[in-house]
Amino acid sequence: MSTASRPDDRSAAPAGDAVLSPDTAAPEQVSDQEFEALLIDMLEPAYRLAFRLTGDKQDAEDLVQEAALRAFRFRHTFQRGTSFKAWFYRILVNHFYTGTRRKRSTMTSLGDLSDAHEIFLYARSADAGLLRADADPSAGVVSRMAEDDVARALATLPDEFRTVATLYFMDDLSYQEIADILGVPIGTVRSRLHRGRHMLQKQLWRIAEELGIVPETVDSSAGEG
Amino acid sequence: MTLDRYTCLETVRRLDDYLDRELSPAETTEVERHLQTCEGCLRRFQFEGAVLDDLRLKLRRVPVPENLEGRLRAILSSRGV
């Protein structure tokens, strides 16, 4: 995995956290042993997130390792009582943007997904006659799709929507925590996440059509753009 | 089922925030009051909630390589960390 170094490594630390010099240890800092334990506990969820971001096993492992190295280097900027997960994920996502070149063959354009709305899958399912009054809501289109097909739909979203949606689905993070990780206002997270989910529903329907899980939609707005 | 279309639209507009528990307590109460009387909106909300649960379940199903911790410790050690 290629790694582009940033001119100022302070960017690795979460915004708002001053980067302290090693000789200005604050009482809020955790010990190296505590830090290591926190880091080890985060490795598996971080790998799952990295895999969904990169779409590649080796890139995901490289990303986690580089993020862990960077986290260790800047461990003195992590303060006890704050969210280690948000702090570490921010380093990981920053490194993903700066150091990883994803292997992406397809990314759907924003315009192609701009008509996705709140209840896209529900409306399509109803139009296709897949919803009955006594139907089990969990026996829907997504539950009949494989993990790889769902991941493929997520991977095609435009970057700004895909990253927010990936953080949302891969961990139980609040909008505020996602905002802290990405360094954007909570309103931006809300709008990107909502739009991203609606876009994802449209992509899922397209893939379900390709797989023959649902009947092909005649309406061109749900077909290939 | 309520015939107040605006109330249905307003409720569906809050669907995403409601499912993510990001509404204020007052808004949550309003949405739930509507869902108690509107079968159509209730089904939409149940459908969307089930879709989100399915997506979380499938996307989180990622096999983690063995000895991730061991390899990281080796790298940290080799770099003098």
mmCIF file of C-alpha atoms in Angstrom:
data_model
loop_
_atom_site.group_PDB
_atom_site.id
_atom_site.type_symbol
_atom_site.label_atom_id
_atom_site.label_comp_id
_atom_site.label_asym_id
_atom_site.label_seq_id
_atom_site.Cartn_x
_atom_site.Cartn_y
_atom_site.Cartn_z
ATOM 1 C CA MET A 1 0.000 0.000 0.000
ATOM 2 C CA SER A 2 1.454 3.368 -0.972
ATOM 3 C CA THR A 3 1.599 5.929 1.775
ATOM 4 C CA ALA A 4 1.714 9.621 1.034
ATOM 5 C CA SER A 5 3.227 11.457 3.962
ATOM 6 C CA ARG A 6 1.596 14.652 5.031
ATOM 7 C CA PRO A 7 3.648 17.780 5.547
ATOM 8 C CA ASP A 8 2.411 18.032 9.108
ATOM 9 C CA ASP A 9 1.865 14.820 11.027
ATOM 10 C CA ARG A 10 -0.366 16.667 13.475
ATOM 11 C CA SER A 11 -3.106 15.916 11.015
ATOM 12 C CA ALA A 12 -3.098 12.389 12.389
ATOM 13 C CA ALA A 13 -4.473 13.617 15.697
ATOM 14 C CA PRO A 14 -8.163 14.376 16.112
ATOM 15 C CA ALA A 15 -9.075 18.004 15.574
ATOM 16 C CA GLY A 16 -9.112 20.054 18.712
ATOM 17 C CA ASP A 17 -6.544 17.879 20.446
ATOM 18 C CA ALA A 18 -3.328 19.742 20.922
ATOM 19 C CA VAL A 19 -0.295 17.679 20.032
ATOM 20 C CA LEU A 20 1.727 17.649 23.207
ATOM 21 C CA SER A 21 5.444 17.263 23.334
ATOM 22 C CA PRO A 22 6.656 14.138 25.138
ATOM 23 C CA ASP A 23 7.826 16.095 28.169
ATOM 24 C CA THR A 24 4.479 17.749 28.826
ATOM 25 C CA ALA A 25 2.633 14.680 30.016
ATOM 26 C CA ALA A 26 -0.821 15.698 31.169
ATOM 27 C CA PRO A 27 -2.638 13.853 33.937
ATOM 28 C CA GLU A 28 -5.427 12.934 31.473
ATOM 29 C CA GLN A 29 -3.054 10.791 29.447
ATOM 30 C CA VAL A 30 -3.219 7.027 29.632
ATOM 31 C CA SER A 31 -0.179 4.875 30.301
ATOM 32 C CA ASP A 32 1.500 3.001 27.457
ATOM 33 C CA GLN A 33 0.092 -0.251 28.820
ATOM 34 C CA GLU A 34 -3.444 1.136 28.926
ATOM 35 C CA PHE A 35 -3.027 2.571 25.445
ATOM 36 C CA GLU A 36 -1.823 -0.749 24.073
ATOM 37 C CA ALA A 37 -4.817 -2.541 25.587
ATOM 38 C CA LEU A 38 -7.215 -0.022 24.033
ATOM 39 C CA LEU A 39 -5.508 -0.409 20.680
ATOM 40 C CA ILE A 40 -5.529 -4.205 20.720
ATOM 41 C CA ASP A 41 -9.264 -4.215 21.545
ATOM 42 C CA MET A 42 -9.925 -2.047 18.498
ATOM 43 C CA LEU A 43 -7.995 -4.144 15.977
ATOM 44 C CA GLU A 44 -10.813 -6.442 14.877
ATOM 45 C CA PRO A 45 -13.553 -3.789 14.474
ATOM 46 C CA ALA A 46 -10.965 -1.540 12.820
ATOM 47 C CA TYR A 47 -10.054 -4.301 10.369
ATOM 48 C CA ARG A 48 -13.713 -4.830 9.456
ATOM 49 C CA LEU A 49 -14.117 -1.111 8.853
ATOM 50 C CA ALA A 50 -10.882 -0.983 6.857
ATOM 51 C CA PHE A 51 -11.960 -3.931 4.734
ATOM 52 C CA ARG A 52 -15.242 -2.259 3.837
ATOM 53 C CA LEU A 53 -13.401 0.976 3.052
ATOM 54 C CA THR A 54 -10.661 -0.574 0.916
ATOM 55 C CA GLY A 55 -12.439 -3.648 -0.432
ATOM 56 C CA ASP A 56 -9.207 -5.632 -0.189
ATOM 57 C CA LYS A 57 -7.833 -7.897 2.558
ATOM 58 C CA GLN A 58 -4.203 -6.869 2.271
ATOM 59 C CA ASP A 59 -5.002 -3.166 1.919
ATOM 60 C CA ALA A 60 -7.246 -3.426 4.962
ATOM 61 C CA GLU A 61 -4.530 -5.040 7.066
ATOM 62 C CA ASP A 62 -1.972 -2.502 5.863
ATOM 63 C CA LEU A 63 -4.358 0.333 6.673
ATOM 64 C CA VAL A 64 -4.969 -0.931 10.201
ATOM 65 C CA GLN A 65 -1.255 -1.426 10.810
ATOM 66 C CA GLU A 66 -0.324 2.024 9.531
ATOM 67 C CA ALA A 67 -3.112 3.598 11.568
ATOM 68 C CA ALA A 68 -1.953 1.686 14.643
ATOM 69 C CA LEU A 69 1.624 2.838 14.143
ATOM 70 C CA ARG A 70 0.494 6.413 13.750
ATOM 71 C CA ALA A 71 -1.760 6.113 16.787
ATOM 72 C CA PHE A 72 1.122 4.811 18.864
ATOM 73 C CA ARG A 73 3.337 7.646 17.679
ATOM 74 C CA PHE A 74 0.715 10.191 18.759
ATOM 75 C CA ARG A 75 -0.577 8.322 21.796
ATOM 76 C CA HIS A 76 0.171 11.282 24.053
ATOM 77 C CA THR A 77 -2.592 13.233 22.287
ATOM 78 C CA PHE A 78 -5.272 10.780 23.362
ATOM 79 C CA GLN A 79 -6.955 11.861 26.576
ATOM 80 C CA ARG A 80 -8.534 9.623 29.162
ATOM 81 C CA GLY A 81 -12.316 9.928 29.253
ATOM 82 C CA THR A 82 -12.646 10.606 25.527
ATOM 83 C CA SER A 83 -13.676 8.035 22.943
ATOM 84 C CA PHE A 84 -10.712 5.935 21.901
ATOM 85 C CA LYS A 85 -12.763 4.468 19.085
ATOM 86 C CA ALA A 86 -13.527 7.888 17.590
ATOM 87 C CA TRP A 87 -9.892 8.959 18.051
ATOM 88 C CA PHE A 88 -8.483 5.845 16.390
ATOM 89 C CA TYR A 89 -11.065 5.712 13.600
ATOM 90 C CA ARG A 90 -10.255 9.294 12.732
ATOM 91 C CA ILE A 91 -6.602 8.381 12.272
ATOM 92 C CA LEU A 92 -7.598 5.350 10.214
ATOM 93 C CA VAL A 93 -9.996 7.265 7.956
ATOM 94 C CA ASN A 94 -7.493 10.095 7.484
ATOM 95 C CA HIS A 95 -4.870 7.572 6.490
ATOM 96 C CA PHE A 96 -7.313 5.875 4.161
ATOM 97 C CA TYR A 97 -7.822 9.140 2.314
ATOM 98 C CA THR A 98 -4.167 10.135 2.211
ATOM 99 C CA GLY A 99 -2.352 6.847 1.934
ATOM 100 C CA THR A 100 -4.557 4.289 0.277
ATOM 101 C CA ARG A 101 -5.440 4.065 -3.337
ATOM 102 C CA ARG A 102 -8.513 1.927 -3.515
ATOM 103 C CA LYS A 103 -9.063 -0.514 -6.310
ATOM 104 C CA ARG A 104 -12.382 0.735 -7.551
ATOM 105 C CA SER A 105 -13.681 -0.298 -10.878
ATOM 106 C CA THR A 106 -17.029 1.423 -10.665
ATOM 107 C CA MET A 107 -18.389 4.390 -8.826
ATOM 108 C CA THR A 108 -21.840 5.617 -9.610
ATOM 109 C CA SER A 109 -22.185 9.302 -10.360
ATOM 110 C CA LEU A 110 -24.120 11.535 -8.014
ATOM 111 C CA GLY A 111 -26.512 12.549 -10.754
ATOM 112 C CA ASP A 112 -27.342 8.936 -11.423
ATOM 113 C CA LEU A 113 -28.470 8.505 -7.823
ATOM 114 C CA SER A 114 -29.968 11.910 -7.166
ATOM 115 C CA ASP A 115 -33.564 10.704 -7.430
ATOM 116 C CA ALA A 116 -33.204 8.128 -4.655
ATOM 117 C CA HIS A 117 -35.660 8.927 -1.875
ATOM 118 C CA GLU A 118 -36.486 7.889 1.690
ATOM 119 C CA ILE A 119 -38.465 4.752 0.980
ATOM 120 C CA PHE A 120 -37.005 3.698 -2.354
ATOM 121 C CA LEU A 121 -36.805 -0.021 -1.578
ATOM 122 C CA TYR A 122 -40.209 -0.022 0.076
ATOM 123 C CA ALA A 123 -41.814 1.701 -2.903
ATOM 124 C CA ARG A 124 -40.074 -0.590 -5.430
ATOM 125 C CA SER A 125 -40.960 -3.664 -3.422
ATOM 126 C CA ALA A 126 -44.573 -2.554 -3.249
ATOM 127 C CA ASP A 127 -44.633 -1.813 -6.997
ATOM 128 C CA ALA A 128 -43.200 -5.258 -7.671
ATOM 129 C CA GLY A 129 -45.889 -6.881 -5.539
ATOM 130 C CA LEU A 130 -43.377 -8.116 -2.981
ATOM 131 C CA LEU A 131 -45.154 -6.630 0.021
ATOM 132 C CA ARG A 132 -48.175 -8.341 1.435
ATOM 133 C CA ALA A 133 -50.123 -7.301 4.490
ATOM 134 C CA ASP A 134 -49.008 -10.437 6.338
ATOM 135 C CA ALA A 135 -45.441 -10.493 5.025
ATOM 136 C CA ASP A 136 -42.542 -10.677 7.441
ATOM 137 C CA PRO A 137 -40.731 -7.327 7.096
ATOM 138 C CA SER A 138 -37.367 -9.071 7.556
ATOM 139 C CA ALA A 139 -37.922 -11.343 4.540
ATOM 140 C CA GLY A 140 -37.115 -8.498 2.185
ATOM 141 C CA VAL A 141 -34.826 -7.898 -0.750
ATOM 142 C CA VAL A 142 -31.679 -7.267 1.289
ATOM 143 C CA SER A 143 -32.061 -10.382 3.390
ATOM 144 C CA ARG A 144 -31.992 -12.431 0.176
ATOM 145 C CA MET A 145 -28.746 -10.848 -1.017
ATOM 146 C CA ALA A 146 -25.236 -12.123 -0.225
ATOM 147 C CA GLU A 147 -22.783 -10.065 1.828
ATOM 148 C CA ASP A 148 -20.607 -9.407 -1.220
ATOM 149 C CA ASP A 149 -23.549 -8.059 -3.192
ATOM 150 C CA VAL A 150 -24.500 -5.688 -0.375
ATOM 151 C CA ALA A 151 -20.873 -4.569 -0.083
ATOM 152 C CA ARG A 152 -20.749 -4.045 -3.852
ATOM 153 C CA ALA A 153 -23.726 -1.700 -3.636
ATOM 154 C CA LEU A 154 -22.072 0.279 -0.836
ATOM 155 C CA ALA A 155 -18.785 0.478 -2.736
ATOM 156 C CA THR A 156 -20.390 2.199 -5.701
ATOM 157 C CA LEU A 157 -21.588 5.227 -3.749
ATOM 158 C CA PRO A 158 -19.763 8.526 -4.277
ATOM 159 C CA ASP A 159 -16.934 8.843 -1.709
ATOM 160 C CA GLU A 160 -18.413 11.445 0.630
ATOM 161 C CA PHE A 161 -21.564 9.366 1.055
ATOM 162 C CA ARG A 162 -19.822 5.998 1.115
ATOM 163 C CA THR A 163 -17.458 6.890 3.965
ATOM 164 C CA VAL A 164 -20.241 8.176 6.219
ATOM 165 C CA ALA A 165 -22.450 5.192 5.422
ATOM 166 C CA THR A 166 -19.597 2.724 6.004
ATOM 167 C CA LEU A 167 -18.838 4.193 9.439
ATOM 168 C CA TYR A 168 -22.551 4.096 10.240
ATOM 169 C CA PHE A 169 -23.116 0.493 9.247
ATOM 170 C CA MET A 170 -19.890 -0.985 10.562
ATOM 171 C CA ASP A 171 -20.134 0.298 14.102
ATOM 172 C CA ASP A 172 -22.730 1.614 16.515
ATOM 173 C CA LEU A 173 -21.692 5.234 16.167
ATOM 174 C CA SER A 174 -23.877 8.271 16.789
ATOM 175 C CA TYR A 175 -24.059 11.081 14.248
ATOM 176 C CA GLN A 176 -21.894 13.164 16.619
ATOM 177 C CA GLU A 177 -19.233 10.449 16.813
ATOM 178 C CA ILE A 178 -19.147 10.163 13.013
ATOM 179 C CA ALA A 179 -18.885 13.956 12.811
ATOM 180 C CA ASP A 180 -15.956 13.887 15.240
ATOM 181 C CA ILE A 181 -14.214 11.161 13.236
ATOM 182 C CA LEU A 182 -14.596 12.969 9.933
ATOM 183 C CA GLY A 183 -14.108 16.469 11.306
ATOM 184 C CA VAL A 184 -17.318 17.771 9.753
ATOM 185 C CA PRO A 185 -20.456 19.327 11.305
ATOM 186 C CA ILE A 186 -23.135 16.950 12.543
ATOM 187 C CA GLY A 187 -25.576 18.414 10.013
ATOM 188 C CA THR A 188 -23.247 17.324 7.219
ATOM 189 C CA VAL A 189 -23.181 13.800 8.619
ATOM 190 C CA ARG A 190 -26.959 13.741 8.862
ATOM 191 C CA SER A 191 -27.541 14.888 5.283
ATOM 192 C CA ARG A 192 -24.799 12.677 3.786
ATOM 193 C CA LEU A 193 -25.942 9.654 5.735
ATOM 194 C CA HIS A 194 -29.595 10.051 4.837
ATOM 195 C CA ARG A 195 -28.830 10.646 1.178
ATOM 196 C CA GLY A 196 -26.246 7.888 1.192
ATOM 197 C CA ARG A 197 -28.757 5.408 2.573
ATOM 198 C CA HIS A 198 -31.320 6.362 -0.022
ATOM 199 C CA MET A 199 -28.698 5.991 -2.767
ATOM 200 C CA LEU A 200 -27.688 2.642 -1.319
ATOM 201 C CA GLN A 201 -31.278 1.442 -1.529
ATOM 202 C CA LYS A 202 -31.356 2.318 -5.211
ATOM 203 C CA GLN A 203 -28.088 0.473 -5.823
ATOM 204 C CA LEU A 204 -29.318 -2.539 -3.879
ATOM 205 C CA TRP A 205 -32.419 -2.679 -6.036
ATOM 206 C CA ARG A 206 -30.322 -2.528 -9.196
ATOM 207 C CA ILE A 207 -28.150 -5.394 -8.021
ATOM 208 C CA ALA A 208 -31.203 -7.370 -6.925
ATOM 209 C CA GLU A 209 -32.536 -6.902 -10.450
ATOM 210 C CA GLU A 210 -29.240 -8.114 -11.935
ATOM 211 C CA LEU A 211 -29.341 -11.183 -9.719
ATOM 212 C CA GLY A 212 -32.947 -11.922 -10.561
ATOM 213 C CA ILE A 213 -34.021 -11.516 -6.940
ATOM 214 C CA VAL A 214 -36.604 -8.975 -8.048
ATOM 215 C CA PRO A 215 -38.210 -8.468 -11.445
ATOM 216 C CA GLU A 216 -36.579 -5.971 -13.806
ATOM 217 C CA THR A 217 -38.096 -2.522 -13.429
ATOM 218 C CA VAL A 218 -39.537 -1.100 -16.611
ATOM 219 C CA ASP A 219 -39.215 2.463 -15.311
ATOM 220 C CA SER A 220 -35.915 3.783 -16.711
ATOM 221 C CA SER A 221 -35.258 5.896 -13.594
ATOM 222 C CA ALA A 222 -34.443 2.730 -11.669
ATOM 223 C CA GLY A 223 -32.340 1.196 -14.405
ATOM 224 C CA GLU A 224 -28.816 1.881 -15.560
ATOM 225 C CA GLY A 225 -28.093 5.570 -15.861
ATOM 226 C CA MET B 1 -55.386 5.014 9.739
ATOM 227 C CA THR B 2 -55.147 8.757 9.724
ATOM 228 C CA LEU B 3 -56.172 10.605 6.606
ATOM 229 C CA ASP B 4 -53.968 13.568 7.419
ATOM 230 C CA ARG B 5 -51.496 13.356 4.531
ATOM 231 C CA TYR B 6 -49.284 16.112 5.888
ATOM 232 C CA THR B 7 -48.831 14.196 9.083
ATOM 233 C CA CYS B 8 -47.792 11.114 7.106
ATOM 234 C CA LEU B 9 -45.315 13.152 5.071
ATOM 235 C CA GLU B 10 -43.920 14.792 8.162
ATOM 236 C CA THR B 11 -43.585 11.427 9.827
ATOM 237 C CA VAL B 12 -41.790 9.810 6.890
ATOM 238 C CA ARG B 13 -39.513 12.845 6.698
ATOM 239 C CA ARG B 14 -38.369 11.968 10.214
ATOM 240 C CA LEU B 15 -37.958 8.264 9.453
ATOM 241 C CA ASP B 16 -34.152 8.186 9.220
ATOM 242 C CA ASP B 17 -33.587 10.250 12.358
ATOM 243 C CA TYR B 18 -36.175 8.213 14.248
ATOM 244 C CA LEU B 19 -34.568 4.894 13.355
ATOM 245 C CA ASP B 20 -31.183 6.279 14.397
ATOM 246 C CA ARG B 21 -32.581 7.611 17.703
ATOM 247 C CA GLU B 22 -31.485 11.097 16.735
ATOM 248 C CA LEU B 23 -34.849 12.841 17.252
ATOM 249 C CA SER B 24 -35.618 14.946 20.301
ATOM 250 C CA PRO B 25 -37.883 13.306 22.893
ATOM 251 C CA ALA B 26 -40.758 15.539 21.787
ATOM 252 C CA GLU B 27 -40.327 14.600 18.116
ATOM 253 C CA THR B 28 -40.008 10.934 19.021
ATOM 254 C CA THR B 29 -43.302 11.116 20.887
ATOM 255 C CA GLU B 30 -44.962 12.794 17.906
ATOM 256 C CA VAL B 31 -43.716 10.131 15.504
ATOM 257 C CA GLU B 32 -44.770 7.271 17.758
ATOM 258 C CA ARG B 33 -48.199 8.808 18.286
ATOM 259 C CA HIS B 34 -48.635 8.869 14.515
ATOM 260 C CA LEU B 35 -47.397 5.300 14.113
ATOM 261 C CA GLN B 36 -49.962 4.089 16.636
ATOM 262 C CA THR B 37 -52.754 5.269 14.385
ATOM 263 C CA CYS B 38 -51.303 4.869 10.876
ATOM 264 C CA GLU B 39 -50.793 1.319 9.652
ATOM 265 C CA GLY B 40 -49.202 2.479 6.384
ATOM 266 C CA CYS B 41 -46.460 4.509 8.056
ATOM 267 C CA LEU B 42 -45.923 1.788 10.638
ATOM 268 C CA ARG B 43 -45.251 -0.732 7.872
ATOM 269 C CA ARG B 44 -42.839 1.663 6.154
ATOM 270 C CA PHE B 45 -40.950 2.198 9.402
ATOM 271 C CA GLN B 46 -40.825 -1.537 10.137
ATOM 272 C CA PHE B 47 -39.594 -2.205 6.604
ATOM 273 C CA GLU B 48 -36.867 0.435 6.837
ATOM 274 C CA GLY B 49 -35.790 -0.789 10.261
ATOM 275 C CA ALA B 50 -35.524 -4.346 8.963
ATOM 276 C CA VAL B 51 -33.482 -3.164 5.949
ATOM 277 C CA LEU B 52 -31.018 -1.352 8.224
ATOM 278 C CA ASP B 53 -30.705 -4.416 10.464
ATOM 279 C CA ASP B 54 -30.045 -6.640 7.433
ATOM 280 C CA LEU B 55 -27.432 -4.239 6.084
ATOM 281 C CA ARG B 56 -25.598 -4.035 9.418
ATOM 282 C CA LEU B 57 -25.642 -7.801 9.776
ATOM 283 C CA LYS B 58 -24.291 -8.489 6.296
ATOM 284 C CA LEU B 59 -21.711 -5.705 6.142
ATOM 285 C CA ARG B 60 -20.275 -6.591 9.553
ATOM 286 C CA ARG B 61 -19.756 -10.183 8.499
ATOM 287 C CA VAL B 62 -16.071 -9.800 7.646
ATOM 288 C CA PRO B 63 -13.604 -12.588 8.461
ATOM 289 C CA VAL B 64 -10.697 -11.175 10.436
ATOM 290 C CA PRO B 65 -7.223 -12.558 9.607
ATOM 291 C CA GLU B 66 -5.660 -14.763 12.223
ATOM 292 C CA ASN B 67 -2.982 -13.269 14.444
ATOM 293 C CA LEU B 68 -3.695 -9.658 13.490
ATOM 294 C CA GLU B 69 -2.487 -8.677 16.946
ATOM 295 C CA GLY B 70 0.710 -10.714 16.662
ATOM 296 C CA ARG B 71 1.645 -9.181 13.345
ATOM 297 C CA LEU B 72 0.987 -5.688 14.669
ATOM 298 C CA ARG B 73 3.114 -6.334 17.746
ATOM 299 C CA ALA B 74 5.938 -7.527 15.490
ATOM 300 C CA ILE B 75 5.724 -4.390 13.364
ATOM 301 C CA LEU B 76 5.606 -2.115 16.403
ATOM 302 C CA SER B 77 8.621 -3.910 17.804
ATOM 303 C CA SER B 78 10.561 -3.734 14.530
ATOM 304 C CA ARG B 79 9.981 0.008 14.369
ATOM 305 C CA GLY B 80 11.095 0.499 17.932
ATOM 306 C CA VAL B 81 7.668 1.506 19.216
#
